[in-house]
């Protein structure tokens, strides 16, 4: 039987990461390809306690249908927390709980863009969001990045030449995949461009709390006076991605539309997980919990970077992140990245993700690959990075 898929989805393909991850079912393969939180970062004991209490004392709350905008006490908690970070402006913002950051970004695109409208984003960018945007047939345009974030000249050029630019999608903190952080000056400049050229900014911030070095940079949302910024974040990297609990803080009319769209998509996010998130955040020492996560990632990132600095061929450049989960490595021009990554996993049993998985255009060449340090153990980082170092030296000298 040949199935005729809708025009909307027939062009969508499984991501290259999934192809690489197939190899990782081989127990001999050390994977630096995933983006999962560290297994030791999960507060399993406290979650077990809260779960038992909840199911013992309030089972119907956790098991019954709930409201689309999210569990009331969690929304109130988030509004207060986001206000303290400058990410919720009570004069014009509202907040909705979503099924992870993924749904937050997808629904933001859905409510604002028609087919053919332009959505600008950093190049490279997070594949989950790119695929969500692609599913709406928008004109997706990637803007090159500098070390301190999106290139402003290229951005302004695109604003002048692309039609119907409605949204700029940014991951300002420890960007996935490059690990880069956008400077404060650039955040201000980007916001000014949004006001001047009349477009919205979708600020995706799943990693902001995971800064383990350097100074905190205020969010773009905190600069918002005109209601131009949609801020999305998630508990995925702070408590558990399995909870599928994220949120959007945005101008009230936008949140209202997101609520209507979410109703037709999944009615509401998992209420059990929302209650656990709320009880967790209001019963633990949150700064201590976040500091524990930062310590885990600081150590793992440091370990991985030490192998790059001391063992990799000098021809490999890399970006040392101040937080988040990823390191971006770049080989000299002319290296075939797909060949490099395939060789790494097939011959050396090390899985990394080729940079073109994060490219905006499919024909774009990339000389980079993404390494993840959160998921592997320290032993796996040491063993795997020694092998990868040897491989880069054999290939590049
Ligand atoms: C930049 C970025 N945005 C959004 C998400 C999705 O988060 P969630 O798992 O909460 O849907 C991720 C997940 O890795 C991400 O890296």
mmCIF file of C-alpha atoms and ligand atoms in Angstrom:
data_model
loop_
_atom_site.group_PDB
_atom_site.id
_atom_site.type_symbol
_atom_site.label_atom_id
_atom_site.label_comp_id
_atom_site.label_asym_id
_atom_site.label_seq_id
_atom_site.Cartn_x
_atom_site.Cartn_y
_atom_site.Cartn_z
ATOM 1 C CA UNK A 1 0.000 0.000 0.000
ATOM 2 C CA UNK A 2 1.355 3.392 -0.925
ATOM 3 C CA UNK A 3 0.224 6.005 1.555
ATOM 4 C CA UNK A 4 -0.357 9.545 0.373
ATOM 5 C CA UNK A 5 0.765 11.885 3.086
ATOM 6 C CA UNK A 6 -0.332 15.507 3.331
ATOM 7 C CA UNK A 7 1.763 18.150 1.585
ATOM 8 C CA UNK A 8 2.494 19.559 5.018
ATOM 9 C CA UNK A 9 4.363 16.486 6.264
ATOM 10 C CA UNK A 10 5.512 14.599 3.190
ATOM 11 C CA UNK A 11 8.849 16.470 3.134
ATOM 12 C CA UNK A 12 9.629 15.834 6.817
ATOM 13 C CA UNK A 13 12.369 13.292 7.534
ATOM 14 C CA UNK A 14 13.616 11.512 10.637
ATOM 15 C CA UNK A 15 16.535 13.465 12.036
ATOM 16 C CA UNK A 16 20.124 12.451 11.359
ATOM 17 C CA UNK A 17 20.617 12.254 15.123
ATOM 18 C CA UNK A 18 18.171 9.378 15.208
ATOM 19 C CA UNK A 19 20.244 7.611 12.554
ATOM 20 C CA UNK A 20 23.397 8.027 14.668
ATOM 21 C CA UNK A 21 21.518 7.014 17.823
ATOM 22 C CA UNK A 22 20.664 3.698 16.142
ATOM 23 C CA UNK A 23 24.325 2.750 16.476
ATOM 24 C CA UNK A 24 24.223 3.570 20.163
ATOM 25 C CA UNK A 25 22.104 0.516 20.925
ATOM 26 C CA UNK A 26 25.399 -1.383 20.434
ATOM 27 C CA UNK A 27 26.636 -1.675 24.061
ATOM 28 C CA UNK A 28 30.226 -1.193 22.894
ATOM 29 C CA UNK A 29 29.486 2.264 21.523
ATOM 30 C CA UNK A 30 30.250 5.238 23.772
ATOM 31 C CA UNK A 31 27.716 7.917 22.949
ATOM 32 C CA UNK A 32 28.479 11.611 22.996
ATOM 33 C CA UNK A 33 25.509 12.071 20.689
ATOM 34 C CA UNK A 34 22.525 12.367 23.012
ATOM 35 C CA UNK A 35 21.394 15.432 24.927
ATOM 36 C CA UNK A 36 19.931 13.807 28.009
ATOM 37 C CA UNK A 37 20.488 15.116 31.528
ATOM 38 C CA UNK A 38 23.106 13.220 33.552
ATOM 39 C CA UNK A 39 21.573 10.157 35.231
ATOM 40 C CA UNK A 40 23.068 11.364 38.542
ATOM 41 C CA UNK A 41 21.239 14.709 38.154
ATOM 42 C CA UNK A 42 17.785 13.248 38.776
ATOM 43 C CA UNK A 43 16.401 13.967 42.263
ATOM 44 C CA UNK A 44 14.865 10.503 42.379
ATOM 45 C CA UNK A 45 14.452 10.190 46.156
ATOM 46 C CA UNK A 46 12.546 13.417 46.573
ATOM 47 C CA UNK A 47 10.392 12.629 43.524
ATOM 48 C CA UNK A 48 9.577 9.205 45.006
ATOM 49 C CA UNK A 49 8.557 10.817 48.303
ATOM 50 C CA UNK A 50 6.390 13.469 46.665
ATOM 51 C CA UNK A 51 4.793 10.877 44.363
ATOM 52 C CA UNK A 52 3.877 8.626 47.284
ATOM 53 C CA UNK A 53 2.441 11.564 49.247
ATOM 54 C CA UNK A 54 0.469 12.785 46.251
ATOM 55 C CA UNK A 55 -1.035 9.427 45.349
ATOM 56 C CA UNK A 56 -1.787 8.747 49.014
ATOM 57 C CA UNK A 57 -3.441 12.046 49.859
ATOM 58 C CA UNK A 58 -4.658 13.549 46.597
ATOM 59 C CA UNK A 59 -4.889 10.836 43.927
ATOM 60 C CA UNK A 60 -7.789 12.348 41.997
ATOM 61 C CA UNK A 61 -5.969 15.663 41.573
ATOM 62 C CA UNK A 62 -3.111 13.777 39.913
ATOM 63 C CA UNK A 63 -5.249 11.440 37.804
ATOM 64 C CA UNK A 64 -8.206 13.584 36.715
ATOM 65 C CA UNK A 65 -8.479 15.821 33.619
ATOM 66 C CA UNK A 66 -7.166 19.303 34.246
ATOM 67 C CA UNK A 67 -7.219 22.734 32.639
ATOM 68 C CA UNK A 68 -5.314 23.621 29.482
ATOM 69 C CA UNK A 69 -3.384 26.582 30.887
ATOM 70 C CA UNK A 70 -1.760 24.354 33.505
ATOM 71 C CA UNK A 71 -1.989 23.420 37.184
ATOM 72 C CA UNK A 72 -2.915 26.662 39.004
ATOM 73 C CA UNK A 73 -0.338 26.535 41.821
ATOM 74 C CA UNK A 74 2.441 25.711 39.327
ATOM 75 C CA UNK A 75 1.420 28.632 37.094
ATOM 76 C CA UNK A 76 1.442 30.980 40.068
ATOM 77 C CA UNK A 77 4.836 29.638 41.166
ATOM 78 C CA UNK A 78 6.204 30.135 37.647
ATOM 79 C CA UNK A 79 4.817 33.651 37.378
ATOM 80 C CA UNK A 80 6.549 34.642 40.625
ATOM 81 C CA UNK A 81 9.796 32.920 39.628
ATOM 82 C CA UNK A 82 9.767 34.425 36.157
ATOM 83 C CA UNK A 83 8.937 37.890 37.544
ATOM 84 C CA UNK A 84 12.044 37.634 39.731
ATOM 85 C CA UNK A 85 14.099 36.905 36.583
ATOM 86 C CA UNK A 86 12.465 39.732 34.603
ATOM 87 C CA UNK A 87 10.787 37.105 32.391
ATOM 88 C CA UNK A 88 7.196 37.850 33.318
ATOM 89 C CA UNK A 89 5.729 41.350 33.017
ATOM 90 C CA UNK A 90 2.478 41.292 34.965
ATOM 91 C CA UNK A 91 1.191 44.379 33.058
ATOM 92 C CA UNK A 92 0.946 42.470 29.771
ATOM 93 C CA UNK A 93 2.157 38.861 30.087
ATOM 94 C CA UNK A 94 0.414 35.601 30.834
ATOM 95 C CA UNK A 95 1.841 32.115 31.266
ATOM 96 C CA UNK A 96 0.872 28.632 30.113
ATOM 97 C CA UNK A 97 2.323 25.247 31.050
ATOM 98 C CA UNK A 98 3.218 23.190 27.965
ATOM 99 C CA UNK A 99 4.284 19.636 27.224
ATOM 100 C CA UNK A 100 7.997 20.430 27.328
ATOM 101 C CA UNK A 101 9.867 23.229 25.653
ATOM 102 C CA UNK A 102 9.285 21.472 22.355
ATOM 103 C CA UNK A 103 5.552 22.127 22.430
ATOM 104 C CA UNK A 104 6.147 25.689 23.638
ATOM 105 C CA UNK A 105 8.200 26.431 20.527
ATOM 106 C CA UNK A 106 5.911 24.547 18.173
ATOM 107 C CA UNK A 107 2.752 26.284 19.371
ATOM 108 C CA UNK A 108 4.444 29.694 19.307
ATOM 109 C CA UNK A 109 5.217 29.136 15.642
ATOM 110 C CA UNK A 110 1.713 27.825 14.972
ATOM 111 C CA UNK A 111 -0.057 30.874 16.379
ATOM 112 C CA UNK A 112 2.106 33.461 14.602
ATOM 113 C CA UNK A 113 3.170 32.200 11.191
ATOM 114 C CA UNK A 114 1.336 31.493 7.968
ATOM 115 C CA UNK A 115 2.798 29.216 5.330
ATOM 116 C CA UNK A 116 5.527 31.107 3.517
ATOM 117 C CA UNK A 117 6.077 33.684 6.270
ATOM 118 C CA UNK A 118 9.698 34.022 7.303
ATOM 119 C CA UNK A 119 11.125 32.719 10.554
ATOM 120 C CA UNK A 120 14.744 33.653 11.156
ATOM 121 C CA UNK A 121 16.977 31.637 13.428
ATOM 122 C CA UNK A 122 20.595 31.125 14.369
ATOM 123 C CA UNK A 123 22.511 28.817 12.071
ATOM 124 C CA UNK A 124 23.039 26.108 13.247
ATOM 125 C CA UNK A 125 20.111 25.626 15.627
ATOM 126 C CA UNK A 126 18.162 23.080 17.663
ATOM 127 C CA UNK A 127 16.837 20.372 15.400
ATOM 128 C CA UNK A 128 13.599 19.774 17.353
ATOM 129 C CA UNK A 129 12.503 23.366 16.848
ATOM 130 C CA UNK A 130 13.661 23.445 13.235
ATOM 131 C CA UNK A 131 11.527 20.411 12.452
ATOM 132 C CA UNK A 132 8.540 21.951 14.241
ATOM 133 C CA UNK A 133 8.922 25.119 12.155
ATOM 134 C CA UNK A 134 9.370 23.097 8.971
ATOM 135 C CA UNK A 135 6.092 21.288 9.657
ATOM 136 C CA UNK A 136 4.328 24.652 9.183
ATOM 137 C CA UNK A 137 5.998 25.248 5.815
ATOM 138 C CA UNK A 138 7.462 28.545 6.875
ATOM 139 C CA UNK A 139 10.355 30.170 5.071
ATOM 140 C CA UNK A 140 13.110 29.158 7.483
ATOM 141 C CA UNK A 141 16.217 31.347 7.147
ATOM 142 C CA UNK A 142 19.394 30.712 9.109
ATOM 143 C CA UNK A 143 21.634 33.585 10.205
ATOM 144 C CA UNK A 144 25.308 32.959 10.798
ATOM 145 C CA UNK A 145 26.679 33.266 14.319
ATOM 146 C CA UNK A 146 29.733 34.890 15.888
ATOM 147 C CA UNK A 147 31.260 33.727 19.147
ATOM 148 C CA UNK A 148 28.957 36.100 21.050
ATOM 149 C CA UNK A 149 25.771 35.106 19.253
ATOM 150 C CA UNK A 150 23.921 35.908 16.049
ATOM 151 C CA UNK A 151 25.736 38.088 13.491
ATOM 152 C CA UNK A 152 23.905 41.414 13.563
ATOM 153 C CA UNK A 153 24.918 42.497 10.063
ATOM 154 C CA UNK A 154 23.628 39.261 8.547
ATOM 155 C CA UNK A 155 20.471 39.572 10.627
ATOM 156 C CA UNK A 156 19.756 43.092 9.447
ATOM 157 C CA UNK A 157 20.476 42.073 5.890
ATOM 158 C CA UNK A 158 17.891 39.278 6.148
ATOM 159 C CA UNK A 159 15.398 41.703 7.697
ATOM 160 C CA UNK A 160 15.798 43.914 4.632
ATOM 161 C CA UNK A 161 15.603 41.161 2.040
ATOM 162 C CA UNK A 162 13.289 38.420 3.352
ATOM 163 C CA UNK A 163 9.513 38.771 2.995
ATOM 164 C CA UNK A 164 7.128 38.829 5.974
ATOM 165 C CA UNK A 165 9.653 38.263 8.719
ATOM 166 C CA UNK A 166 7.416 37.472 11.681
ATOM 167 C CA UNK A 167 9.646 35.718 14.211
ATOM 168 C CA UNK A 168 13.300 35.464 15.193
ATOM 169 C CA UNK A 169 14.006 32.233 17.096
ATOM 170 C CA UNK A 170 16.985 32.415 19.470
ATOM 171 C CA UNK A 171 18.631 30.215 22.093
ATOM 172 C CA UNK A 172 20.720 32.884 23.823
ATOM 173 C CA UNK A 173 22.141 30.747 26.658
ATOM 174 C CA UNK A 174 24.551 27.851 25.889
ATOM 175 C CA UNK A 175 22.955 27.352 22.529
ATOM 176 C CA UNK A 176 22.128 23.883 21.277
ATOM 177 C CA UNK A 177 24.234 22.811 19.393
ATOM 178 C CA UNK A 178 27.118 25.316 19.635
ATOM 179 C CA UNK A 179 27.207 26.042 23.382
ATOM 180 C CA UNK A 180 27.552 29.761 22.591
ATOM 181 C CA UNK A 181 26.047 32.489 24.764
ATOM 182 C CA UNK A 182 24.755 35.734 23.299
ATOM 183 C CA UNK A 183 26.338 38.861 24.793
ATOM 184 C CA UNK A 184 24.249 41.461 26.555
ATOM 185 C CA UNK A 185 25.067 44.040 23.871
ATOM 186 C CA UNK A 186 23.736 41.710 21.187
ATOM 187 C CA UNK A 187 20.586 40.931 23.173
ATOM 188 C CA UNK A 188 19.879 44.666 23.351
ATOM 189 C CA UNK A 189 20.672 45.185 19.678
ATOM 190 C CA UNK A 190 18.441 42.284 18.627
ATOM 191 C CA UNK A 191 15.565 43.641 20.710
ATOM 192 C CA UNK A 192 15.995 47.079 19.135
ATOM 193 C CA UNK A 193 15.887 45.495 15.677
ATOM 194 C CA UNK A 194 12.666 43.684 16.658
ATOM 195 C CA UNK A 195 11.088 47.030 17.550
ATOM 196 C CA UNK A 196 12.417 48.751 14.435
ATOM 197 C CA UNK A 197 11.505 45.998 11.957
ATOM 198 C CA UNK A 198 8.367 44.908 13.810
ATOM 199 C CA UNK A 199 8.866 41.204 14.478
ATOM 200 C CA UNK A 200 8.530 38.899 17.498
ATOM 201 C CA UNK A 201 11.390 37.142 19.275
ATOM 202 C CA UNK A 202 10.968 33.563 20.443
ATOM 203 C CA UNK A 203 13.553 33.200 23.234
ATOM 204 C CA UNK A 204 14.127 29.524 24.009
ATOM 205 C CA UNK A 205 15.927 29.110 27.333
ATOM 206 C CA UNK A 206 16.086 25.507 28.544
ATOM 207 C CA UNK A 207 19.662 25.824 29.842
ATOM 208 C CA UNK A 208 19.771 29.282 31.480
ATOM 209 C CA UNK A 209 19.940 27.891 35.026
ATOM 210 C CA UNK A 210 22.794 25.584 34.073
ATOM 211 C CA UNK A 211 25.502 28.245 34.002
ATOM 212 C CA UNK A 212 28.620 26.809 35.627
ATOM 213 C CA UNK A 213 31.108 29.589 34.784
ATOM 214 C CA UNK A 214 31.119 33.265 33.835
ATOM 215 C CA UNK A 215 28.570 35.963 34.569
ATOM 216 C CA UNK A 216 24.839 35.662 34.141
ATOM 217 C CA UNK A 217 23.470 37.659 31.169
ATOM 218 C CA UNK A 218 19.936 39.099 31.461
ATOM 219 C CA UNK A 219 17.340 37.503 29.185
ATOM 220 C CA UNK A 220 15.959 39.304 26.131
ATOM 221 C CA UNK A 221 12.538 38.924 27.737
ATOM 222 C CA UNK A 222 13.733 41.110 30.613
ATOM 223 C CA UNK A 223 14.300 43.943 28.090
ATOM 224 C CA UNK A 224 10.803 43.648 26.658
ATOM 225 C CA UNK A 225 8.697 46.786 27.019
ATOM 226 C CA UNK A 226 6.526 46.373 23.905
ATOM 227 C CA UNK A 227 5.329 42.769 24.321
ATOM 228 C CA UNK A 228 7.574 41.417 21.561
ATOM 229 C CA UNK A 229 9.196 38.486 23.319
ATOM 230 C CA UNK A 230 7.852 34.991 23.841
ATOM 231 C CA UNK A 231 9.969 33.281 26.486
ATOM 232 C CA UNK A 232 9.936 29.491 26.636
ATOM 233 C CA UNK A 233 11.632 27.195 29.094
ATOM 234 C CA UNK A 234 11.281 23.748 30.592
ATOM 235 C CA UNK A 235 11.867 21.562 33.643
ATOM 236 C CA UNK A 236 13.452 18.948 31.365
ATOM 237 C CA UNK A 237 17.026 19.772 32.328
ATOM 238 C CA UNK A 238 16.182 20.934 35.864
ATOM 239 C CA UNK A 239 14.079 18.019 37.144
ATOM 240 C CA UNK A 240 13.168 15.478 34.458
ATOM 241 C CA UNK A 241 12.560 15.467 30.684
ATOM 242 C CA UNK A 242 10.174 12.544 31.175
ATOM 243 C CA UNK A 243 7.804 14.924 32.953
ATOM 244 C CA UNK A 244 7.307 16.797 29.675
ATOM 245 C CA UNK A 245 6.677 19.984 31.616
ATOM 246 C CA UNK A 246 7.664 23.287 30.045
ATOM 247 C CA UNK A 247 6.114 26.731 29.890
ATOM 248 C CA UNK A 248 5.659 29.906 27.887
ATOM 249 C CA UNK A 249 5.638 33.420 29.303
ATOM 250 C CA UNK A 250 4.303 35.793 26.644
ATOM 251 C CA UNK A 251 1.905 38.675 26.033
ATOM 252 C CA UNK A 252 -1.590 37.613 27.147
ATOM 253 C CA UNK A 253 -3.212 37.580 23.663
ATOM 254 C CA UNK A 254 -0.489 35.199 22.455
ATOM 255 C CA UNK A 255 -0.923 32.906 25.452
ATOM 256 C CA UNK A 256 -4.686 32.916 24.843
ATOM 257 C CA UNK A 257 -4.151 31.694 21.275
ATOM 258 C CA UNK A 258 -1.637 29.090 22.446
ATOM 259 C CA UNK A 259 -4.258 27.804 24.906
ATOM 260 C CA UNK A 260 -6.780 27.343 22.075
ATOM 261 C CA UNK A 261 -4.208 25.530 19.913
ATOM 262 C CA UNK A 262 -3.056 23.350 22.805
ATOM 263 C CA UNK A 263 -6.650 22.316 23.449
ATOM 264 C CA UNK A 264 -6.794 20.675 20.028
ATOM 265 C CA UNK A 265 -3.368 19.173 20.399
ATOM 266 C CA UNK A 266 -3.213 17.461 23.817
ATOM 267 C CA UNK A 267 -5.946 19.102 25.981
ATOM 268 C CA UNK A 268 -3.444 19.763 28.783
ATOM 269 C CA UNK A 269 0.019 18.717 29.874
ATOM 270 C CA UNK A 270 0.478 15.772 32.214
ATOM 271 C CA UNK A 271 -1.124 16.891 35.453
ATOM 272 C CA UNK A 272 0.661 14.338 37.645
ATOM 273 C CA UNK A 273 4.021 15.704 36.485
ATOM 274 C CA UNK A 274 2.891 19.323 36.930
ATOM 275 C CA UNK A 275 1.890 18.699 40.547
ATOM 276 C CA UNK A 276 5.195 16.941 41.228
ATOM 277 C CA UNK A 277 7.117 19.849 39.671
ATOM 278 C CA UNK A 278 5.232 22.321 41.852
ATOM 279 C CA UNK A 279 5.697 20.320 45.044
ATOM 280 C CA UNK A 280 9.359 19.722 44.224
ATOM 281 C CA UNK A 281 10.121 23.383 43.568
ATOM 282 C CA UNK A 282 8.300 24.512 46.716
ATOM 283 C CA UNK A 283 9.752 21.899 49.053
ATOM 284 C CA UNK A 284 13.446 21.661 48.198
ATOM 285 C CA UNK A 285 16.211 24.218 48.507
ATOM 286 C CA UNK A 286 16.101 25.276 44.846
ATOM 287 C CA UNK A 287 19.428 27.180 44.731
ATOM 288 C CA UNK A 288 21.118 24.132 46.280
ATOM 289 C CA UNK A 289 19.472 21.791 43.759
ATOM 290 C CA UNK A 290 20.554 23.982 40.818
ATOM 291 C CA UNK A 291 24.062 24.257 42.257
ATOM 292 C CA UNK A 292 24.252 20.465 42.408
ATOM 293 C CA UNK A 293 23.326 20.274 38.715
ATOM 294 C CA UNK A 294 25.868 22.955 37.815
ATOM 295 C CA UNK A 295 28.606 21.104 39.707
ATOM 296 C CA UNK A 296 27.864 17.899 37.766
ATOM 297 C CA UNK A 297 28.035 19.668 34.393
ATOM 298 C CA UNK A 298 31.028 21.846 35.342
ATOM 299 C CA UNK A 299 33.015 18.720 36.179
ATOM 300 C CA UNK A 300 31.956 16.711 33.162
ATOM 301 C CA UNK A 301 32.479 19.607 30.775
ATOM 302 C CA UNK A 302 35.898 20.294 32.299
ATOM 303 C CA UNK A 303 36.903 16.666 31.888
ATOM 304 C CA UNK A 304 35.830 16.554 28.258
ATOM 305 C CA UNK A 305 37.520 19.873 27.449
ATOM 306 C CA UNK A 306 40.796 18.683 29.008
ATOM 307 C CA UNK A 307 40.933 15.844 26.459
ATOM 308 C CA UNK A 308 40.216 18.239 23.591
ATOM 309 C CA UNK A 309 42.915 20.668 24.739
ATOM 310 C CA UNK A 310 45.561 18.054 25.479
ATOM 311 C CA UNK A 311 44.757 15.258 23.059
ATOM 312 C CA UNK A 312 42.982 16.478 19.925
ATOM 313 C CA UNK A 313 44.808 17.467 16.769
ATOM 314 C CA UNK A 314 45.654 21.208 16.835
ATOM 315 C CA UNK A 315 43.568 21.534 13.724
ATOM 316 C CA UNK A 316 40.350 20.982 15.646
ATOM 317 C CA UNK A 317 38.814 24.195 17.003
ATOM 318 C CA UNK A 318 36.223 24.108 19.741
ATOM 319 C CA UNK A 319 33.932 26.354 21.757
ATOM 320 C CA UNK A 320 34.266 26.026 25.517
ATOM 321 C CA UNK A 321 30.766 26.535 26.966
ATOM 322 C CA UNK A 322 29.903 28.362 30.203
ATOM 323 C CA UNK A 323 26.907 26.111 30.799
ATOM 324 C CA UNK A 324 24.419 23.770 29.177
ATOM 325 C CA UNK A 325 25.220 20.330 27.831
ATOM 326 C CA UNK A 326 27.183 20.643 24.572
ATOM 327 C CA UNK A 327 30.595 21.304 23.047
ATOM 328 C CA UNK A 328 30.919 22.277 19.393
ATOM 329 C CA UNK A 329 34.056 21.129 17.569
ATOM 330 C CA UNK A 330 35.102 22.243 14.109
ATOM 331 C CA UNK A 331 37.469 20.444 11.749
ATOM 332 C CA UNK A 332 39.422 22.162 8.964
ATOM 333 C CA UNK A 333 37.575 23.030 5.721
ATOM 334 C CA UNK A 334 37.571 20.147 3.325
ATOM 335 C CA UNK A 335 36.951 17.463 5.940
ATOM 336 C CA UNK A 336 33.891 15.422 5.152
ATOM 337 C CA UNK A 337 31.951 15.599 8.385
ATOM 338 C CA UNK A 338 29.551 12.772 7.633
ATOM 339 C CA UNK A 339 32.507 10.529 6.811
ATOM 340 C CA UNK A 340 34.213 11.587 10.064
ATOM 341 C CA UNK A 341 31.140 10.845 12.190
ATOM 342 C CA UNK A 342 30.373 7.565 10.443
ATOM 343 C CA UNK A 343 33.985 6.429 10.834
ATOM 344 C CA UNK A 344 33.932 7.450 14.502
ATOM 345 C CA UNK A 345 30.905 5.307 15.266
ATOM 346 C CA UNK A 346 31.595 2.375 12.904
ATOM 347 C CA UNK A 347 35.353 1.906 13.384
ATOM 348 C CA UNK A 348 35.998 3.531 16.766
ATOM 349 C CA UNK A 349 32.611 2.989 18.444
ATOM 350 C CA UNK A 350 32.218 6.639 19.432
ATOM 351 C CA UNK A 351 28.982 8.402 18.515
ATOM 352 C CA UNK A 352 28.993 12.164 17.870
ATOM 353 C CA UNK A 353 26.472 14.220 15.881
ATOM 354 C CA UNK A 354 27.540 15.733 12.542
ATOM 355 C CA UNK A 355 26.994 19.483 12.379
ATOM 356 C CA UNK A 356 24.816 19.370 9.297
ATOM 357 C CA UNK A 357 22.074 17.747 11.400
ATOM 358 C CA UNK A 358 21.573 21.231 12.804
ATOM 359 C CA UNK A 359 21.840 23.067 9.489
ATOM 360 C CA UNK A 360 18.931 25.160 8.347
ATOM 361 C CA UNK A 361 19.285 24.194 4.689
ATOM 362 C CA UNK A 362 19.786 20.564 3.813
ATOM 363 C CA UNK A 363 22.465 21.275 1.209
ATOM 364 C CA UNK A 364 24.557 23.269 3.713
ATOM 365 C CA UNK A 365 27.986 21.814 4.420
ATOM 366 C CA UNK A 366 29.251 21.693 7.993
ATOM 367 C CA UNK A 367 32.742 20.980 9.272
ATOM 368 C CA UNK A 368 31.584 20.707 12.851
ATOM 369 C CA UNK A 369 30.287 18.062 15.195
ATOM 370 C CA UNK A 370 28.490 18.227 18.542
ATOM 371 C CA UNK A 371 29.720 16.515 21.686
ATOM 372 C CA UNK A 372 27.519 15.925 24.720
ATOM 373 C CA UNK A 373 29.102 15.549 28.154
ATOM 374 C CA UNK A 374 26.038 15.193 30.366
ATOM 375 C CA UNK A 375 24.961 11.662 29.521
ATOM 376 C CA UNK A 376 28.224 9.630 29.560
ATOM 377 C CA UNK A 377 29.942 8.659 32.806
ATOM 378 C CA UNK A 378 33.370 10.111 33.640
ATOM 379 C CA UNK A 379 34.930 6.766 32.661
ATOM 380 C CA UNK A 380 33.141 6.842 29.321
ATOM 381 C CA UNK A 381 34.247 10.448 28.763
ATOM 382 C CA UNK A 382 37.882 9.494 29.471
ATOM 383 C CA UNK A 383 37.887 6.348 27.351
ATOM 384 C CA UNK A 384 35.867 7.839 24.504
ATOM 385 C CA UNK A 385 37.757 11.114 24.333
ATOM 386 C CA UNK A 386 41.121 9.325 24.263
ATOM 387 C CA UNK A 387 39.917 7.339 21.275
ATOM 388 C CA UNK A 388 38.470 10.414 19.562
ATOM 389 C CA UNK A 389 41.701 12.321 20.200
ATOM 390 C CA UNK A 390 43.684 9.512 18.549
ATOM 391 C CA UNK A 391 41.303 9.510 15.630
ATOM 392 C CA UNK A 392 41.629 13.278 15.045
ATOM 393 C CA UNK A 393 45.428 12.956 15.117
ATOM 394 C CA UNK A 394 45.405 10.017 12.691
ATOM 395 C CA UNK A 395 43.122 11.921 10.324
ATOM 396 C CA UNK A 396 44.529 15.426 10.628
ATOM 397 C CA UNK A 397 48.000 15.037 12.090
HETATM 398 C C1 LIG B 1 17.227 24.474 22.681
HETATM 399 C C2 LIG B 1 16.188 23.497 23.104
HETATM 400 N N1 LIG B 1 14.914 23.871 23.125
HETATM 401 C C3 LIG B 1 13.940 23.037 23.505
HETATM 402 C C4 LIG B 1 14.226 21.751 23.874
HETATM 403 C C5 LIG B 1 13.105 20.822 24.203
HETATM 404 O O1 LIG B 1 12.951 20.649 25.537
HETATM 405 P P1 LIG B 1 11.883 19.615 26.098
HETATM 406 O O2 LIG B 1 12.582 18.311 26.280
HETATM 407 O O3 LIG B 1 11.431 20.230 27.369
HETATM 408 O O4 LIG B 1 10.763 19.521 25.112
HETATM 409 C C6 LIG B 1 15.549 21.303 23.879
HETATM 410 C C7 LIG B 1 15.875 19.926 24.247
HETATM 411 O O5 LIG B 1 16.932 19.423 24.156
HETATM 412 C C8 LIG B 1 16.554 22.201 23.469
HETATM 413 O O6 LIG B 1 17.837 21.846 23.414
#
